[in-house]
Amino acid sequence: MNKLKAIQPIKKGLSGEILIPGDKSVSHRSVMFSGLCDREVKITNFLHAADCMSTVNCMRALGVSVKELDENTLIVKGNGLDGLKEPAGIIDAGNSGTTLRLMMGILSGQKFLTTFIGDASLSRRPMGRVINPLSQMGANIVGRQNNKYLPITVIPAKENLHGISYKMPMASAQVKSAILLAGMNADGETTVTEPYTSRDHTERMLTGFGVKLKKSGTSITISKVDKMTPPAEIHVPGDISSAAFWLVAASIIEGSDVILKDVGINETRTGIIDVLKDMGADIQLLNVRDEVEPLADIRVRYAKLHGTTFGADIMPRLIDEIPIIAVAAMFAEGTTKITGAGELRVKETDRLQVITDEFNKVCPCIEGLEDGMIITGGQKNNLKFARCNSHDDHRIAMALAILGAAGVGVEIENSECVNISYPTFYEILTHFE
């Protein structure tokens, strides 16, 4: 459904508090890992959005009990590491790459067959980067176009999986996680080495479930796991990728002073804060505490930003935030150059191309690069009202909305895709108009 959303300018700034919805990455993993245990686990502040519900439905199809006490509270109970059951039909992963890639790792060592499909976007995303290392471990996974794309079937391996030492060509939390999860069911040790450390939610949560990991530099090693011991309760922190839209909005809309509540500040995810501070943003961390994941309240006030340059070394810590960083750069004085972001070409869309095509409709100030972009800033007075298309990409839709709210408004085609990660986004934005 091509739903058109009109965004009005925010004239008085953002003020008050915003409660950030649960972290998408942590929500996925909390359900998956709890479903591999034989004790009940209560999950609070779960992100009740389309992607995470794909994981819930997947685990239910595999025989795991998932009860919804309310929209954001789940009770999950599985039957142990060997307790997953063969699904009665094909599993639909929807738009969720996390669901598909991590489940391939979990299911690689199972003794039953599972077939996955997904929506049009997920069906275009490359899965060979996961299937190749899993196949080296002895997994038997087949897919369309020589095992690269959905539909994908995980077939019982002829022998037990065996550990490997895998050097990843690029940092990816999803690929790393899939290999580690397969390593839980593999003979010997499995080691994954990244060029840079990607987000470490899998490692943190596995440790919280009693799984022993060895870390050395950017390498993680796991051995076969016989049993997982879950915590009684998992509290999902607010998602910094969702908070990022308000971090930028408050930084570029005059008169803003807002506190974002209970946001996860895992250092593998806080690249957005580092880049915005480097651009001159006024950001403070308050009430910092450390649970399974560290979290804090974040105060952000309007500031005059300036351009910056960053590249591949920080990219794993902010890859999902590039669309909204591009918006900040359009308002910042001077030029911003982003490189090392080639991974964005195989996200929900070719995000680099979509940012260039759609944001330039509002103001033609972005030059696309093969692995990034150059943004000429200082455009606050040059913005025009335009109709833009999200291309069914939730992060593009929300970034366009902030661009319109900070400027002279915008119309967004295919706007409903925000339900993938932040169903209440427009409701909160409208509150400030």
Short mmCIF file of C-alpha atoms in Angstrom, two decimals:
data_model
loop_
_atom_site.label_atom_id
_atom_site.label_comp_id
_atom_site.label_asym_id
_atom_site.label_seq_id
_atom_site.Cartn_x
_atom_site.Cartn_y
_atom_site.Cartn_z
CA MET A 1 0.00 0.00 0.00
CA ASN A 2 1.46 3.33 -1.13
CA LYS A 3 0.52 5.49 1.85
CA LEU A 4 1.32 9.19 1.58
CA LYS A 5 2.37 11.03 4.76
CA ALA A 6 2.56 14.81 5.00
CA ILE A 7 5.10 16.16 7.50
CA GLN A 8 4.76 19.73 8.75
CA PRO A 9 7.67 21.90 9.96
CA ILE A 10 8.39 22.03 13.70
CA LYS A 11 8.66 25.72 14.60
CA LYS A 12 9.22 25.76 18.37
CA GLY A 13 11.72 22.96 18.83
CA LEU A 14 11.49 19.64 20.66
CA SER A 15 11.01 19.67 24.42
CA GLY A 16 10.22 17.28 27.26
CA GLU A 17 10.97 13.56 27.39
CA ILE A 18 10.71 10.82 24.77
CA LEU A 19 10.57 7.17 25.83
CA ILE A 20 12.52 5.26 23.17
CA PRO A 21 11.08 1.89 22.05
CA GLY A 22 13.01 -1.31 22.76
CA ASP A 23 16.18 -2.11 20.87
CA LYS A 24 15.41 -4.15 17.75
CA SER A 25 18.65 -6.15 17.85
CA VAL A 26 18.27 -7.04 21.53
CA SER A 27 14.56 -7.85 21.11
CA HIS A 28 15.33 -10.36 18.35
CA ARG A 29 18.04 -12.09 20.35
CA SER A 30 16.11 -12.15 23.61
CA VAL A 31 13.34 -14.22 22.01
CA MET A 32 15.68 -16.50 20.06
CA PHE A 33 17.99 -17.32 22.96
CA SER A 34 15.18 -17.69 25.49
CA GLY A 35 13.55 -20.13 23.09
CA LEU A 36 16.63 -22.36 23.33
CA CYS A 37 16.17 -22.78 27.10
CA ASP A 38 13.86 -25.00 29.15
CA ARG A 39 12.88 -22.31 31.67
CA GLU A 40 10.51 -19.39 31.35
CA VAL A 41 12.07 -16.00 30.58
CA LYS A 42 10.20 -12.72 30.98
CA ILE A 43 11.14 -10.07 28.40
CA THR A 44 10.18 -6.45 29.15
CA ASN A 45 10.26 -3.42 26.82
CA PHE A 46 10.21 -5.81 23.86
CA LEU A 47 9.92 -3.97 20.54
CA HIS A 48 6.50 -4.90 19.21
CA ALA A 49 7.29 -4.05 15.59
CA ALA A 50 7.06 -6.01 12.34
CA ASP A 51 10.67 -7.22 12.24
CA CYS A 52 10.71 -8.51 15.81
CA MET A 53 7.32 -10.15 15.40
CA SER A 54 8.84 -12.08 12.49
CA THR A 55 11.24 -13.61 15.02
CA VAL A 56 8.38 -14.35 17.45
CA ASN A 57 6.39 -16.09 14.72
CA CYS A 58 9.47 -18.02 13.62
CA MET A 59 10.14 -19.33 17.13
CA ARG A 60 6.49 -20.28 17.57
CA ALA A 61 6.65 -22.23 14.30
CA LEU A 62 9.63 -24.12 15.76
CA GLY A 63 7.67 -25.20 18.83
CA VAL A 64 8.62 -22.43 21.29
CA SER A 65 5.93 -20.98 23.57
CA VAL A 66 5.74 -17.18 23.32
CA LYS A 67 2.97 -15.52 25.35
CA GLU A 68 2.24 -11.80 25.11
CA LEU A 69 1.33 -10.39 28.54
CA ASP A 70 0.94 -6.99 26.90
CA GLU A 71 2.29 -5.34 23.77
CA ASN A 72 5.82 -4.99 25.17
CA THR A 73 6.06 -7.91 27.62
CA LEU A 74 6.62 -11.54 26.61
CA ILE A 75 6.97 -14.85 28.43
CA VAL A 76 9.13 -17.25 26.38
CA LYS A 77 9.67 -20.94 27.15
CA GLY A 78 11.43 -23.45 24.94
CA ASN A 79 12.42 -27.07 25.36
CA GLY A 80 16.19 -26.73 25.64
CA LEU A 81 18.96 -26.52 23.04
CA ASP A 82 17.79 -29.70 21.31
CA GLY A 83 14.10 -28.96 21.74
CA LEU A 84 13.24 -27.10 18.53
CA LYS A 85 10.70 -28.90 16.35
CA GLU A 86 10.31 -29.16 12.60
CA PRO A 87 7.87 -26.49 11.40
CA ALA A 88 4.66 -27.64 9.76
CA GLY A 89 5.08 -25.20 6.88
CA ILE A 90 7.27 -22.55 5.33
CA ILE A 91 8.46 -19.76 7.68
CA ASP A 92 8.01 -16.17 6.50
CA ALA A 93 10.83 -13.91 7.78
CA GLY A 94 9.07 -10.83 6.42
CA ASN A 95 11.51 -7.93 6.06
CA SER A 96 13.83 -9.13 8.81
CA GLY A 97 17.40 -9.92 7.82
CA THR A 98 18.27 -10.48 11.49
CA THR A 99 15.60 -13.17 11.83
CA LEU A 100 16.75 -15.00 8.72
CA ARG A 101 20.51 -14.80 9.19
CA LEU A 102 20.61 -15.68 12.89
CA MET A 103 18.09 -18.48 12.49
CA MET A 104 20.22 -20.03 9.75
CA GLY A 105 23.00 -20.29 12.32
CA ILE A 106 20.73 -21.78 14.98
CA LEU A 107 19.13 -24.27 12.58
CA SER A 108 22.29 -25.40 10.75
CA GLY A 109 22.92 -28.21 13.22
CA GLN A 110 19.29 -29.32 13.65
CA LYS A 111 18.03 -32.67 12.44
CA PHE A 112 15.03 -31.34 10.52
CA LEU A 113 14.30 -29.31 7.42
CA THR A 114 13.27 -25.63 7.49
CA THR A 115 12.36 -23.41 4.54
CA PHE A 116 12.27 -19.60 4.69
CA ILE A 117 10.68 -16.98 2.49
CA GLY A 118 10.51 -13.21 2.93
CA ASP A 119 9.11 -10.03 1.42
CA ALA A 120 10.34 -8.51 -1.84
CA SER A 121 13.05 -6.49 -0.08
CA LEU A 122 14.47 -9.39 1.93
CA SER A 123 14.35 -11.58 -1.17
CA ARG A 124 16.84 -9.21 -2.83
CA ARG A 125 19.30 -9.16 0.07
CA PRO A 126 22.45 -11.32 -0.24
CA MET A 127 22.60 -14.40 2.00
CA GLY A 128 25.71 -16.00 0.54
CA ARG A 129 27.85 -14.16 3.09
CA VAL A 130 26.14 -16.27 5.80
CA ILE A 131 25.64 -19.47 3.85
CA ASN A 132 29.30 -19.74 2.78
CA PRO A 133 30.88 -19.91 6.27
CA LEU A 134 28.06 -22.09 7.59
CA SER A 135 28.64 -24.48 4.68
CA GLN A 136 32.32 -24.63 5.64
CA MET A 137 31.14 -25.90 9.03
CA GLY A 138 29.20 -28.71 7.34
CA ALA A 139 25.78 -27.04 7.10
CA ASN A 140 23.58 -27.91 4.14
CA ILE A 141 21.78 -24.76 3.03
CA VAL A 142 20.35 -24.16 -0.44
CA GLY A 143 18.78 -21.09 -1.98
CA ARG A 144 17.95 -19.32 -5.18
CA GLN A 145 20.69 -18.26 -7.61
CA ASN A 146 23.39 -20.64 -6.40
CA ASN A 147 22.57 -20.31 -2.69
CA LYS A 148 22.51 -16.52 -2.54
CA TYR A 149 18.88 -15.49 -2.16
CA LEU A 150 15.52 -16.48 -0.71
CA PRO A 151 13.71 -18.85 -0.72
CA ILE A 152 16.26 -20.72 1.43
CA THR A 153 16.06 -24.22 2.86
CA VAL A 154 18.18 -25.50 5.74
CA ILE A 155 18.59 -29.26 5.24
CA PRO A 156 19.81 -31.60 8.01
CA ALA A 157 23.60 -31.95 7.78
CA LYS A 158 24.92 -35.45 7.05
CA GLU A 159 27.36 -35.22 9.96
CA ASN A 160 27.77 -33.03 13.04
CA LEU A 161 28.88 -29.48 12.36
CA HIS A 162 32.56 -28.81 13.00
CA GLY A 163 34.23 -25.66 14.22
CA ILE A 164 36.14 -23.36 11.85
CA SER A 165 38.33 -20.29 12.09
CA TYR A 166 36.71 -17.70 9.86
CA LYS A 167 38.16 -14.33 8.90
CA MET A 168 35.30 -12.06 7.84
CA PRO A 169 35.90 -9.86 4.78
CA MET A 170 33.79 -7.11 6.37
CA ALA A 171 32.46 -6.47 9.87
CA SER A 172 28.87 -7.70 10.22
CA ALA A 173 27.04 -8.48 13.45
CA GLN A 174 24.54 -10.69 11.66
CA VAL A 175 27.16 -12.84 9.93
CA LYS A 176 29.28 -13.06 13.09
CA SER A 177 26.22 -14.04 15.12
CA ALA A 178 25.12 -16.73 12.66
CA ILE A 179 28.55 -18.38 12.82
CA LEU A 180 28.73 -18.21 16.63
CA LEU A 181 25.23 -19.66 16.97
CA ALA A 182 26.13 -22.50 14.65
CA GLY A 183 29.32 -22.95 16.70
CA MET A 184 27.16 -23.70 19.76
CA ASN A 185 26.22 -26.96 18.03
CA ALA A 186 29.58 -27.73 16.40
CA ASP A 187 32.41 -30.03 17.47
CA GLY A 188 35.59 -28.22 18.48
CA GLU A 189 36.12 -24.48 18.60
CA THR A 190 34.64 -21.88 16.26
CA THR A 191 36.48 -18.58 15.91
CA VAL A 192 35.25 -15.47 14.07
CA THR A 193 37.62 -12.59 13.34
CA GLU A 194 36.36 -9.20 12.08
CA PRO A 195 38.37 -6.35 10.56
CA TYR A 196 36.56 -4.04 13.01
CA THR A 197 34.35 -4.94 15.96
CA SER A 198 30.67 -4.90 14.97
CA ARG A 199 27.81 -4.64 17.46
CA ASP A 200 28.23 -7.25 20.19
CA HIS A 201 24.67 -7.91 21.40
CA THR A 202 25.01 -11.62 20.64
CA GLU A 203 28.19 -11.99 22.67
CA ARG A 204 26.78 -10.03 25.62
CA MET A 205 23.54 -11.96 25.69
CA LEU A 206 25.17 -15.38 25.25
CA THR A 207 27.38 -14.55 28.24
CA GLY A 208 24.24 -13.62 30.19
CA PHE A 209 22.86 -17.08 29.33
CA GLY A 210 25.94 -18.77 30.79
CA VAL A 211 27.75 -19.46 27.50
CA LYS A 212 31.55 -19.24 27.70
CA LEU A 213 33.25 -17.08 25.07
CA LYS A 214 36.89 -16.24 24.55
CA LYS A 215 37.79 -12.80 23.19
CA SER A 216 41.09 -11.69 21.72
CA GLY A 217 41.23 -8.42 19.81
CA THR A 218 38.51 -8.61 17.16
CA SER A 219 38.26 -12.42 17.45
CA ILE A 220 35.55 -14.33 19.32
CA THR A 221 35.76 -18.08 20.04
CA ILE A 222 32.93 -20.37 21.10
CA SER A 223 32.83 -24.11 21.84
CA LYS A 224 29.97 -26.58 21.76
CA VAL A 225 27.26 -25.72 24.31
CA ASP A 226 25.29 -28.37 26.18
CA LYS A 227 22.88 -26.11 28.08
CA MET A 228 21.96 -22.44 28.35
CA THR A 229 21.01 -20.94 31.71
CA PRO A 230 18.75 -17.95 31.17
CA PRO A 231 18.14 -15.00 33.47
CA ALA A 232 14.62 -14.84 34.90
CA GLU A 233 14.04 -11.52 33.17
CA ILE A 234 15.54 -9.53 30.30
CA HIS A 235 14.90 -5.79 30.08
CA VAL A 236 15.40 -4.52 26.54
CA PRO A 237 17.02 -1.05 26.49
CA GLY A 238 15.73 1.70 24.20
CA ASP A 239 17.07 1.44 20.65
CA ILE A 240 19.78 4.00 19.90
CA SER A 241 19.03 3.60 16.18
CA SER A 242 15.52 4.89 16.92
CA ALA A 243 16.85 7.54 19.30
CA ALA A 244 19.15 8.75 16.50
CA PHE A 245 16.27 10.49 14.72
CA TRP A 246 15.51 12.59 17.81
CA LEU A 247 19.23 13.21 18.46
CA VAL A 248 19.50 14.81 15.05
CA ALA A 249 16.10 16.55 15.16
CA ALA A 250 16.90 18.25 18.47
CA SER A 251 20.40 19.17 17.25
CA ILE A 252 19.16 20.99 14.12
CA ILE A 253 15.78 22.48 15.16
CA GLU A 254 16.23 25.75 17.07
CA GLY A 255 14.83 25.87 20.60
CA SER A 256 15.10 22.12 21.19
CA ASP A 257 15.95 20.64 24.59
CA VAL A 258 14.83 17.05 25.00
CA ILE A 259 15.66 14.01 27.12
CA LEU A 260 15.58 10.55 25.54
CA LYS A 261 14.80 7.96 28.22
CA ASP A 262 16.44 4.57 28.85
CA VAL A 263 18.56 4.39 25.68
CA GLY A 264 21.06 1.59 25.12
CA ILE A 265 24.60 3.00 24.97
CA ASN A 266 26.49 -0.16 24.02
CA GLU A 267 29.82 1.18 22.72
CA THR A 268 29.50 -0.89 19.54
CA ARG A 269 26.39 1.17 18.71
CA THR A 270 27.24 4.72 19.83
CA GLY A 271 29.02 5.89 16.69
CA ILE A 272 26.08 8.25 16.06
CA ILE A 273 26.84 10.08 19.33
CA ASP A 274 30.56 10.30 18.50
CA VAL A 275 29.91 11.72 15.03
CA LEU A 276 27.31 14.23 16.20
CA LYS A 277 29.59 15.43 19.01
CA ASP A 278 32.39 15.78 16.46
CA MET A 279 29.98 17.98 14.48
CA GLY A 280 29.43 20.17 17.55
CA ALA A 281 26.24 18.64 18.97
CA ASP A 282 25.25 19.33 22.59
CA ILE A 283 24.68 15.81 23.95
CA GLN A 284 24.90 14.66 27.59
CA LEU A 285 24.56 11.16 29.05
CA LEU A 286 22.58 11.12 32.31
CA ASN A 287 21.67 8.36 34.77
CA VAL A 288 24.17 5.93 33.24
CA ARG A 289 23.83 2.32 34.48
CA ASP A 290 25.01 -1.08 33.37
CA GLU A 291 22.77 -4.13 33.07
CA VAL A 292 23.23 -6.87 30.44
CA GLU A 293 23.41 -3.84 28.16
CA PRO A 294 24.51 -0.39 29.38
CA LEU A 295 21.87 2.33 29.16
CA ALA A 296 21.35 5.99 29.98
CA ASP A 297 19.07 8.98 29.56
CA ILE A 298 20.36 11.29 26.83
CA ARG A 299 19.86 15.06 26.91
CA VAL A 300 20.27 16.83 23.57
CA ARG A 301 19.91 20.54 22.84
CA TYR A 302 20.01 22.59 19.67
CA ALA A 303 23.53 23.48 18.52
CA LYS A 304 25.19 24.93 15.44
CA LEU A 305 26.74 21.94 13.70
CA HIS A 306 29.70 21.84 11.33
CA GLY A 307 30.76 19.29 8.75
CA THR A 308 32.94 16.26 9.44
CA THR A 309 34.64 13.32 7.74
CA PHE A 310 34.46 9.66 8.74
CA GLY A 311 34.95 6.26 7.15
CA ALA A 312 35.23 2.50 7.41
CA ASP A 313 36.73 2.26 10.91
CA ILE A 314 33.61 3.66 12.62
CA MET A 315 31.05 2.32 10.14
CA PRO A 316 30.12 -0.90 12.04
CA ARG A 317 29.09 1.33 14.98
CA LEU A 318 26.68 3.50 12.98
CA ILE A 319 25.85 1.82 9.67
CA ASP A 320 22.08 2.11 10.25
CA GLU A 321 22.33 5.79 11.17
CA ILE A 322 23.82 7.06 7.88
CA PRO A 323 20.46 8.31 6.51
CA ILE A 324 19.80 10.53 9.53
CA ILE A 325 23.46 11.64 9.72
CA ALA A 326 23.03 12.82 6.12
CA VAL A 327 20.17 15.03 7.32
CA ALA A 328 22.36 16.50 10.08
CA ALA A 329 25.07 17.18 7.49
CA MET A 330 22.64 19.12 5.27
CA PHE A 331 22.11 21.59 8.16
CA ALA A 332 25.76 21.69 9.31
CA GLU A 333 28.08 24.41 8.06
CA GLY A 334 30.74 23.18 5.66
CA THR A 335 31.16 19.82 3.94
CA THR A 336 30.68 16.30 5.30
CA LYS A 337 32.35 13.35 3.58
CA ILE A 338 31.27 9.78 4.34
CA THR A 339 33.22 6.78 3.00
CA GLY A 340 33.42 3.06 3.78
CA ALA A 341 29.63 2.67 3.68
CA GLY A 342 29.35 0.24 0.76
CA GLU A 343 27.34 -2.15 2.97
CA LEU A 344 24.41 0.28 2.59
CA ARG A 345 23.99 -0.80 -1.02
CA VAL A 346 22.62 -4.17 0.15
CA LYS A 347 20.32 -3.07 2.98
CA GLU A 348 16.51 -2.85 2.69
CA THR A 349 17.26 -0.70 -0.35
CA ASP A 350 20.43 0.61 -1.95
CA ARG A 351 20.45 3.24 0.78
CA LEU A 352 23.31 5.26 -0.71
CA GLN A 353 21.45 5.65 -3.99
CA VAL A 354 18.11 6.34 -2.31
CA ILE A 355 19.60 9.00 -0.01
CA THR A 356 21.12 10.74 -3.02
CA ASP A 357 17.98 10.50 -5.16
CA GLU A 358 15.36 11.39 -2.54
CA PHE A 359 17.13 13.87 -0.26
CA ASN A 360 18.29 15.86 -3.31
CA LYS A 361 14.61 16.46 -4.16
CA VAL A 362 14.47 18.62 -1.02
CA CYS A 363 17.85 20.24 -1.71
CA PRO A 364 20.38 19.15 -4.36
CA CYS A 365 23.45 19.09 -2.13
CA ILE A 366 24.49 15.41 -2.00
CA GLU A 367 27.05 13.86 -4.35
CA GLY A 368 27.01 10.07 -4.35
CA LEU A 369 30.22 8.05 -4.09
CA GLU A 370 30.66 4.33 -4.68
CA ASP A 371 30.97 3.73 -0.93
CA GLY A 372 29.53 6.92 0.54
CA MET A 373 28.65 10.53 -0.23
CA ILE A 374 29.78 14.15 -0.04
CA ILE A 375 27.23 16.54 1.47
CA THR A 376 27.49 20.31 1.10
CA GLY A 377 25.98 21.73 4.27
CA GLY A 378 24.48 25.03 5.33
CA GLN A 379 21.26 24.34 3.43
CA LYS A 380 18.67 25.41 6.03
CA ASN A 381 17.49 28.34 3.90
CA ASN A 382 17.66 26.44 0.61
CA LEU A 383 15.23 23.61 1.38
CA LYS A 384 12.04 23.24 -0.66
CA PHE A 385 8.87 21.24 -0.16
CA ALA A 386 8.97 18.00 -2.14
CA ARG A 387 7.28 14.64 -2.49
CA CYS A 388 9.81 11.90 -1.75
CA ASN A 389 9.65 8.10 -1.71
CA SER A 390 10.87 5.91 1.15
CA HIS A 391 11.27 2.93 -1.19
CA ASP A 392 9.72 0.92 1.67
CA ASP A 393 12.82 1.54 3.82
CA HIS A 394 11.91 2.47 7.40
CA ARG A 395 15.10 4.41 8.10
CA ILE A 396 14.78 6.43 4.89
CA ALA A 397 11.16 7.29 5.75
CA MET A 398 12.06 8.52 9.24
CA ALA A 399 15.09 10.47 8.02
CA LEU A 400 12.94 12.19 5.37
CA ALA A 401 10.38 13.02 8.07
CA ILE A 402 13.03 14.73 10.22
CA LEU A 403 14.35 16.55 7.15
CA GLY A 404 10.86 17.89 6.48
CA ALA A 405 10.19 18.73 10.13
CA ALA A 406 13.44 20.70 10.38
CA GLY A 407 12.82 22.40 7.04
CA VAL A 408 9.65 23.39 5.20
CA GLY A 409 7.79 20.09 5.29
CA VAL A 410 7.78 17.04 3.04
CA GLU A 411 5.44 14.40 1.67
CA ILE A 412 6.59 10.78 1.99
CA GLU A 413 5.32 8.03 -0.28
CA ASN A 414 5.28 4.48 1.17
CA SER A 415 5.44 6.00 4.63
CA GLU A 416 3.95 3.07 6.58
CA CYS A 417 7.23 1.11 6.48
CA VAL A 418 8.22 2.77 9.80
CA ASN A 419 6.18 -0.03 11.42
CA ILE A 420 9.18 -2.30 10.78
CA SER A 421 11.09 -0.71 13.68
CA TYR A 422 9.21 2.28 15.17
CA PRO A 423 5.40 2.07 14.92
CA THR A 424 4.78 5.19 17.07
CA PHE A 425 7.30 7.43 15.25
CA TYR A 426 4.83 9.67 13.40
CA GLU A 427 2.61 9.99 16.46
CA ILE A 428 5.54 11.36 18.49
CA LEU A 429 6.71 13.64 15.67
CA THR A 430 3.22 15.09 15.24
CA HIS A 431 3.20 15.98 18.96
CA PHE A 432 5.96 18.56 18.29
CA GLU A 433 4.45 20.14 15.15
#
